[in-house]
CSV table of C-alpha atoms in Angstrom, one decimal:
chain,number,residue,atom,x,y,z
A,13,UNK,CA,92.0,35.3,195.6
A,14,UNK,CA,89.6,34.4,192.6
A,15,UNK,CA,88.9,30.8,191.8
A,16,UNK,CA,91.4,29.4,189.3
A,17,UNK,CA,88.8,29.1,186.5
A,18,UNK,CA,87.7,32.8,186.7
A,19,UNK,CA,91.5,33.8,187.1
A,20,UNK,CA,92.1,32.0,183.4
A,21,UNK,CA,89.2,33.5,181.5
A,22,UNK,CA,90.2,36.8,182.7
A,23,UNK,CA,93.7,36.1,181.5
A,24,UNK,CA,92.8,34.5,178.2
A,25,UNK,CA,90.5,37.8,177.2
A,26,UNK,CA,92.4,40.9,179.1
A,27,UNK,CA,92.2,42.9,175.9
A,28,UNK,CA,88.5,42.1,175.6
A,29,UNK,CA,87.6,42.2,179.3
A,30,UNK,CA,89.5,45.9,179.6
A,31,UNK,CA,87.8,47.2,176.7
A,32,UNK,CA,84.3,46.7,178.0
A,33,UNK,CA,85.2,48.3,180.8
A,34,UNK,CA,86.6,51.6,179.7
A,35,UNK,CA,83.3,51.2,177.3
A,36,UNK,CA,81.4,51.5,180.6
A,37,UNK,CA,83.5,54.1,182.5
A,38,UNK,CA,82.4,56.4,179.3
A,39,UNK,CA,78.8,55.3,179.8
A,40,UNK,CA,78.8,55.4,183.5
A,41,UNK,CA,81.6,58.6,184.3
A,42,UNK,CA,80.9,57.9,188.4
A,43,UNK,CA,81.5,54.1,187.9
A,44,UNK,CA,84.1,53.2,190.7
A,45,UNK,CA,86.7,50.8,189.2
A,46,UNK,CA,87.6,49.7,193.2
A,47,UNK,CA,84.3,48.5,193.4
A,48,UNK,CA,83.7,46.9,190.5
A,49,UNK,CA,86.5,44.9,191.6
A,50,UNK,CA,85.6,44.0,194.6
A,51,UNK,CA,82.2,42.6,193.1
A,52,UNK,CA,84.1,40.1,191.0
A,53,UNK,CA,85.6,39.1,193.4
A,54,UNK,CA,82.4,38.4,195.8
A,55,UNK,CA,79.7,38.6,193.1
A,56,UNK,CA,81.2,37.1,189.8
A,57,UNK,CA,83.7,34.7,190.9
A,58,UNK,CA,81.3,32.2,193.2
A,59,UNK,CA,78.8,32.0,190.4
A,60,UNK,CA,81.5,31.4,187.3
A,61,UNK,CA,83.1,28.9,189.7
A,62,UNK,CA,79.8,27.0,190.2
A,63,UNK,CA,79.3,27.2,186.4
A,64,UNK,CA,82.7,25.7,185.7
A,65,UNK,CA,82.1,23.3,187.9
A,66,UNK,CA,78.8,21.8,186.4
A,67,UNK,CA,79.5,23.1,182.4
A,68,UNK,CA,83.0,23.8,181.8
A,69,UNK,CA,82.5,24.8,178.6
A,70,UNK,CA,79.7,27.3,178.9
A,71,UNK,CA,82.1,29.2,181.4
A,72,UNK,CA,84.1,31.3,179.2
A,73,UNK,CA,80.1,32.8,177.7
A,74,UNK,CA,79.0,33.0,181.6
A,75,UNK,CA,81.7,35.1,182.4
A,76,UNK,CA,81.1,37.7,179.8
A,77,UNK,CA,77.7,38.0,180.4
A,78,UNK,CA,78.0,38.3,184.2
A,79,UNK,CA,81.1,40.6,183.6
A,80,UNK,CA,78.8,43.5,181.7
A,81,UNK,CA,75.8,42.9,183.7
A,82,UNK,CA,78.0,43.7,186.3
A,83,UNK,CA,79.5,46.6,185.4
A,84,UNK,CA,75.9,48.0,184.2
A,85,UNK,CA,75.0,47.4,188.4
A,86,UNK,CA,78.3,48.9,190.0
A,87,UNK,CA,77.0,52.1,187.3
A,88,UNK,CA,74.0,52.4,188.9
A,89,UNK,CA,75.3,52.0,191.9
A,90,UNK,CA,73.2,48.7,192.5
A,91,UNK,CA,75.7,46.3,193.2
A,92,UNK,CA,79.0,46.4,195.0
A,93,UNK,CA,80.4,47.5,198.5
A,94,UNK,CA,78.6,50.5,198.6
A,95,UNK,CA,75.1,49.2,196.8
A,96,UNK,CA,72.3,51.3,197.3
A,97,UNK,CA,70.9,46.9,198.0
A,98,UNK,CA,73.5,44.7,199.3
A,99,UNK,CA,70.7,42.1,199.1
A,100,UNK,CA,71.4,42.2,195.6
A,101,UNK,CA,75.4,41.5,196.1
A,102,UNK,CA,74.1,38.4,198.2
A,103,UNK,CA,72.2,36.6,195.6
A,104,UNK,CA,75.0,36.8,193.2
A,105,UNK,CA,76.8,35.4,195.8
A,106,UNK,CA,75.0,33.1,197.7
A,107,UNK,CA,71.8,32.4,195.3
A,108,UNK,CA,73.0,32.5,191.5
A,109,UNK,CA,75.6,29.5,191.7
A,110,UNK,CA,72.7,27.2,192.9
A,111,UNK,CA,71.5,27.7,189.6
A,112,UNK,CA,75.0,26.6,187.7
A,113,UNK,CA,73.0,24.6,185.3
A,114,UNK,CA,70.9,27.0,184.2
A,115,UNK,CA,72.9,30.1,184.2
A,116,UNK,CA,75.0,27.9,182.2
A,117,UNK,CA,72.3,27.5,179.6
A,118,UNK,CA,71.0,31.5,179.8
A,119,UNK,CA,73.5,33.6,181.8
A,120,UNK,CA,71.8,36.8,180.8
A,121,UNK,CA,68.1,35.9,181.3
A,122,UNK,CA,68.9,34.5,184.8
A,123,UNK,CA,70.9,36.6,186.2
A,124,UNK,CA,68.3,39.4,185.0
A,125,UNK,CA,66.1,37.8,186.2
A,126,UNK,CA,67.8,37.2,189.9
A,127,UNK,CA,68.9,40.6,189.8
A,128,UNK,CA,65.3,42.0,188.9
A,129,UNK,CA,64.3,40.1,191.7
A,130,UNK,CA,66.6,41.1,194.2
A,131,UNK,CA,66.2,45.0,193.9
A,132,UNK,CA,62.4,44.7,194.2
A,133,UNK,CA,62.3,42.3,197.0
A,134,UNK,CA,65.0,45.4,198.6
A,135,UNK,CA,62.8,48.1,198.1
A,136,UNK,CA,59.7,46.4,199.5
A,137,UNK,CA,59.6,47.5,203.5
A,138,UNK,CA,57.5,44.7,204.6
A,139,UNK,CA,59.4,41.8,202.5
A,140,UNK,CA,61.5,39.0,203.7
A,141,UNK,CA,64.3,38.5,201.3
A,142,UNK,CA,66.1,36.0,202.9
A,143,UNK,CA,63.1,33.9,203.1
A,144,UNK,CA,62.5,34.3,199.2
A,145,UNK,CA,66.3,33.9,198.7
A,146,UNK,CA,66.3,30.4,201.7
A,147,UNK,CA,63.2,29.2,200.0
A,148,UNK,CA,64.6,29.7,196.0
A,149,UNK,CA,67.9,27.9,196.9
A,150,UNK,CA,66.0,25.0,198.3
A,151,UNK,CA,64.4,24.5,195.2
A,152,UNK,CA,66.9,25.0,192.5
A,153,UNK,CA,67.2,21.3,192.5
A,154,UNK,CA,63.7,20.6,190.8
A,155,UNK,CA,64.3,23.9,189.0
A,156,UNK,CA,64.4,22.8,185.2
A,157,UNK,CA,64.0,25.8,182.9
A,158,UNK,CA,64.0,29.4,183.4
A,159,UNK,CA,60.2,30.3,183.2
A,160,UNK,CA,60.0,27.9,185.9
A,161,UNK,CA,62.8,30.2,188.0
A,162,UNK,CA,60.7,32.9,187.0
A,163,UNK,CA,57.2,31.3,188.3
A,164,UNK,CA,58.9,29.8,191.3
A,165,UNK,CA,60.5,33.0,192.4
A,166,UNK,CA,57.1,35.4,191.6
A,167,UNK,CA,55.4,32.3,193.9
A,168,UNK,CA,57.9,32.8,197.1
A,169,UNK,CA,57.9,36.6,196.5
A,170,UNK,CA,54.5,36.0,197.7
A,171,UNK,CA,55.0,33.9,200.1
A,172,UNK,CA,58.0,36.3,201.4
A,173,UNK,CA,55.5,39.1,201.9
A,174,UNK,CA,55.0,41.0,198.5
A,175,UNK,CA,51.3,40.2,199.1
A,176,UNK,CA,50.6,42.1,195.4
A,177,UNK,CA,52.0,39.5,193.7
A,178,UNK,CA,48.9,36.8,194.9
A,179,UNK,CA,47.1,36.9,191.7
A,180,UNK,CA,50.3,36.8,189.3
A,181,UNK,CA,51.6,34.2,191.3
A,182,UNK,CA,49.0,31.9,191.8
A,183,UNK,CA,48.6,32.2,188.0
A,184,UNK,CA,52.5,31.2,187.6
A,185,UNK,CA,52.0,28.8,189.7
A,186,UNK,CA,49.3,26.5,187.3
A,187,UNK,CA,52.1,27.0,185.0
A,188,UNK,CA,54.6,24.8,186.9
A,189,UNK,CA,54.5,20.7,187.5
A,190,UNK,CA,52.4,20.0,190.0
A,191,UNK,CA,54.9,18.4,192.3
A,192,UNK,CA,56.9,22.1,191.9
A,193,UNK,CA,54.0,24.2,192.8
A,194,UNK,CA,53.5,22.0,195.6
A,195,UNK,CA,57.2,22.1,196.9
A,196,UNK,CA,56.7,26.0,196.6
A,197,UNK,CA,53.8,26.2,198.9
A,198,UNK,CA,55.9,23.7,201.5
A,199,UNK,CA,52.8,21.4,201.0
A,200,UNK,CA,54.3,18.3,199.3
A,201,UNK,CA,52.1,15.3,198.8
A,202,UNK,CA,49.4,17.3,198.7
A,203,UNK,CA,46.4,18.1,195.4
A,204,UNK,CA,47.8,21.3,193.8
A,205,UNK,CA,44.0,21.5,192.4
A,206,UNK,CA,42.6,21.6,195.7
A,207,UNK,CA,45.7,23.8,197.3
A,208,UNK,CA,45.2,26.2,194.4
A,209,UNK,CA,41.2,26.9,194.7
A,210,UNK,CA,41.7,26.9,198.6
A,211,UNK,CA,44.5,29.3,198.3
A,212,UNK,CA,42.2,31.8,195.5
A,213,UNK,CA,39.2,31.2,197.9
A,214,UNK,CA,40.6,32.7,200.9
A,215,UNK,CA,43.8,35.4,200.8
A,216,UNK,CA,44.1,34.1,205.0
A,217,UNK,CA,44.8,30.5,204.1
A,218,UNK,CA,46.8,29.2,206.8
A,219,UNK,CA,47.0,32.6,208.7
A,220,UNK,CA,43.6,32.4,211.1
A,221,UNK,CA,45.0,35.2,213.4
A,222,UNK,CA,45.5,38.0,210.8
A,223,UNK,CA,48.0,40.5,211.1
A,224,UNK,CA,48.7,44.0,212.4
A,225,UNK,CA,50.4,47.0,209.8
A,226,UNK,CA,51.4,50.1,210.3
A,227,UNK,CA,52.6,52.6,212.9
A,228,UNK,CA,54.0,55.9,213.8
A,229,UNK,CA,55.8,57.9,211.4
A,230,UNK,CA,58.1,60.1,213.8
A,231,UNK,CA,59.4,56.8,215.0
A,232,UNK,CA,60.2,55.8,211.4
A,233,UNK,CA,56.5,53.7,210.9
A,234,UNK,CA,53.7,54.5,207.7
A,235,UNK,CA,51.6,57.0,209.3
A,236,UNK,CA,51.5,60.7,210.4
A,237,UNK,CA,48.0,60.4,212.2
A,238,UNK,CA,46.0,57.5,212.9
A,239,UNK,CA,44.8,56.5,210.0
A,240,UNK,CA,41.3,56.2,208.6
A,241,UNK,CA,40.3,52.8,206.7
A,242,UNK,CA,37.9,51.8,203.8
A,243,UNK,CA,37.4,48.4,202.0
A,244,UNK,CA,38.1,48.2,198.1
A,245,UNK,CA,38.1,44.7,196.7
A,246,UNK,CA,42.0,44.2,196.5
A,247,UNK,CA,42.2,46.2,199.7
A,248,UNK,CA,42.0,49.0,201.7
A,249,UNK,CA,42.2,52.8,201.2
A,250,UNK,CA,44.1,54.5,204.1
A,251,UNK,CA,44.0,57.9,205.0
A,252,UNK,CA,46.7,59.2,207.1
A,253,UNK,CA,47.1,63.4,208.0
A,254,UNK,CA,45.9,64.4,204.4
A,255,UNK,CA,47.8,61.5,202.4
A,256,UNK,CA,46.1,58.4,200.9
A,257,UNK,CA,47.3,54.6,200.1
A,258,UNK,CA,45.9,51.4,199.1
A,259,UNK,CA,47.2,48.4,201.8
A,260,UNK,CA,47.0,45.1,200.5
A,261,UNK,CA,47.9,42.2,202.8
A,262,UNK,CA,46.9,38.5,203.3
A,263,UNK,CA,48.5,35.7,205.1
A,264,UNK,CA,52.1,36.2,203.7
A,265,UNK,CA,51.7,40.1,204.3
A,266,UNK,CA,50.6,43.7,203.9
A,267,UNK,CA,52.5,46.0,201.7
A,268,UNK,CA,51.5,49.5,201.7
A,269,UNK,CA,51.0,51.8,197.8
A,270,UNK,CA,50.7,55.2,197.0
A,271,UNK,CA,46.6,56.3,196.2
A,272,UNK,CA,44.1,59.4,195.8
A,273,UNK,CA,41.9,61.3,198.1
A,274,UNK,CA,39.1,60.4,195.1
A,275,UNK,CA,39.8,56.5,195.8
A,276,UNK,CA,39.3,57.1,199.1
A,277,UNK,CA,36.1,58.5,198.8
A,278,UNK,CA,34.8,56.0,196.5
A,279,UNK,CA,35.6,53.1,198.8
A,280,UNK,CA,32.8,51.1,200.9
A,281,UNK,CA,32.6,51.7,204.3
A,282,UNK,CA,30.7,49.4,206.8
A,283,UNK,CA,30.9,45.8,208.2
A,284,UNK,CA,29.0,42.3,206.8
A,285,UNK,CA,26.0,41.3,209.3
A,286,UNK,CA,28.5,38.6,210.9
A,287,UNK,CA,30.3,41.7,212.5
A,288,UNK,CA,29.9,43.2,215.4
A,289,UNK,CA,31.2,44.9,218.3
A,290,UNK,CA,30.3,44.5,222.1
A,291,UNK,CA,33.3,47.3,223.5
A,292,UNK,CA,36.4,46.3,223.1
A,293,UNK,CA,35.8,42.7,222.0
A,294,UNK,CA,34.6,42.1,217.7
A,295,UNK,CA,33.0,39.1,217.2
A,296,UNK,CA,33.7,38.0,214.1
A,297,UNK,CA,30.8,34.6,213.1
A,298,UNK,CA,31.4,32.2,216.5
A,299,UNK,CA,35.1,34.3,217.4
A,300,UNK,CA,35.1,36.5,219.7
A,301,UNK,CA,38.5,39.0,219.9
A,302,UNK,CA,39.7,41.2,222.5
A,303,UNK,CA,41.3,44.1,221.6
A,304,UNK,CA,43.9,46.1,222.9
A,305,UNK,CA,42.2,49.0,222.4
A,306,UNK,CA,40.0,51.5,224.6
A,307,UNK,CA,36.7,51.3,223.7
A,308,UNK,CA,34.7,54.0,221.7
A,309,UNK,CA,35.6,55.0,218.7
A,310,UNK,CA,37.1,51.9,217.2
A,311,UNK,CA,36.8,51.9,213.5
A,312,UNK,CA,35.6,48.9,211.5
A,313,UNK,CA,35.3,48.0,207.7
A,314,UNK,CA,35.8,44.9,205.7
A,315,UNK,CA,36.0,43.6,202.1
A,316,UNK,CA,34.9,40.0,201.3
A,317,UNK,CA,37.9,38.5,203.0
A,318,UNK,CA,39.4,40.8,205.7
A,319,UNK,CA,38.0,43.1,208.4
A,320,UNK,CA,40.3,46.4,209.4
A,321,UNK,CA,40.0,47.6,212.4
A,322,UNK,CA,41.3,51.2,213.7
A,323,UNK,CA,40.9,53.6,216.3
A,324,UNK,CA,42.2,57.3,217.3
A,325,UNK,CA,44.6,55.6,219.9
A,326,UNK,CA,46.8,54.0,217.3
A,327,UNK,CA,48.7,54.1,214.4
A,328,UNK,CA,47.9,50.6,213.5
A,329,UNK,CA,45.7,49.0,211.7
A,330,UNK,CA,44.5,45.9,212.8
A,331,UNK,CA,44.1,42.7,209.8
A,332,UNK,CA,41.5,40.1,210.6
A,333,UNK,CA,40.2,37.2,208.4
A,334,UNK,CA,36.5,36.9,207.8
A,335,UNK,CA,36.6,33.3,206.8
């Protein structure tokens, strides 16, 4: 059963609601009418509910905007029982009517904006949605306009492991109030001037171990062949059985993009002066780390921030902080 309020809307404008979708069936000829309903009923409904809850009489404009953004995702096949990302059918649900307030204000911009959200954060491998999705709901409180919904959620993409987003999020971040940015970064009562220059200074902020990416790809990991390693500034270029990426990671996470055999060979190789390795242990400054590799052969390079270490008896690449 649908909540009372939705139930009415869709009663007062049946002509209007079954118009726009035989519209869409023409657009969208595989657009599965079964599924569609299904995603009213666990998509639509909980957010127009929320919204009739908090603005009654923003619900009827809520619920036409939700209702064609809706049938554009069951189109594509995006959203729905058989979504190509149910993470997507979960923020409607679970996320969007935390938001009442707002959606009730700009239904379309939000909701595109969640939904934008939500089929990136899907097709990232190494990202945590639910974190980004936990994290966002927390905050909708404090939440006031939607470009600070959009900075707040580019700021816990971060955080959830989209490590590509540091720059553009740290920049959406000065945007926002300084108690907000702080709430974003879990560190309230803290400077957000002194958070935010610590946090550009060193991609490993609050991450002193590192972190290890990649492994076999028979066993459904990254890489064909143990992969070879150089430093860019932004990353690393990886070479793995004739293809090439470019791994970015920091504290929050390490996601893996598509690159050339060219990039490759323009990256550095080599490791600062305050590397070095004695066998299987790198000293890094005063640390010392054992690894869990054999020795010989191990593979070193770093960038200004991060030291990647390999070897010809793994598929993964091993993430250490410099700092």
């Amino acid at each position: 059963m649908i909540s009372p309020a939705f139930a009415a809307i869709l009663a007062s404008g049946r002509a209007q609601f079954n118009g726009r979708a035989a519209e869409a069936r023409r657009r969208f000829p595989a657009l599965d009418m079964a599924a569609f309903g299904a995603f009213l009923h666990d998509g639509v409904d909980p957010l127009v509910a929320a919204v009739a809850a908090a603005a009654p009489e923003r619900a009827g404009s809520v619920t036409l905007a939700a209702y064609d953004m809706a049938l554009e995702l069951v189109g594509h096949g995006l959203a729905g029982p058989a979504a190509k990302n149910p993470f997507l059918n979960t923020v409607w649900r679970e996320l969007a009517p935390s938001f009442a307030p707002l959606l009730a204000a700009a239904p379309v911009e939000v909701l595109g904006m969640l939904s934008n959200a939500a089929i990136h954060l899907g097709a990232v491998a190494a990202a945590r949605p639910a974190q980004w999705q936990r994290e966002l709901a927390a905050l909708a409180p404090q939440v006031a306009t939607v470009a600070q919904l959009r900075a707040v959620g580019q700021v816990l993409a971060w955080r959830a492991g989209v490590a590509h987003f540091r720059q553009g999020a740290l920049a959406a971040a000065d945007t926002l109030p300084p108690a907000l940015a702080l709430a974003a970064f879990g560190e309230p009562g803290a400077q957000w001037q002194q958070v935010h220059a610590q946090l550009m200074a060193n991609p490993w902020r609050g991450n002193a171990d590192g972190r290890e990416f990649g492994s076999f790809a028979g066993l459904g990991g990254d890489f064909g062949t143990p992969p070879q390693v150089r430093a860019t500034p932004d990353g690393f270029v990886v070479r793995s059985a004739e293809r090439h990426y470019l791994l970015v990671a920091d504290a929050y996470g390490a996601v893996l993009h598509g690159a050339t055999a060219q990039e490759f060979e323009l990256a550095q190789a080599g490791v600062p002066a305050s590397v070095r390795l004695d066998g299987a242990t790198v000293h890094v400054g005063a640390r010392s780390i054992a690894l869990d590799l054999p020795a010989g052969d191990i593979g070193m390079v770093a960038n200004a921030h991060t030291l990647a270490i390999t070897s010809p008896w793994t598929h993964a690449i091993r993430l250490l902080p410099l700092a």
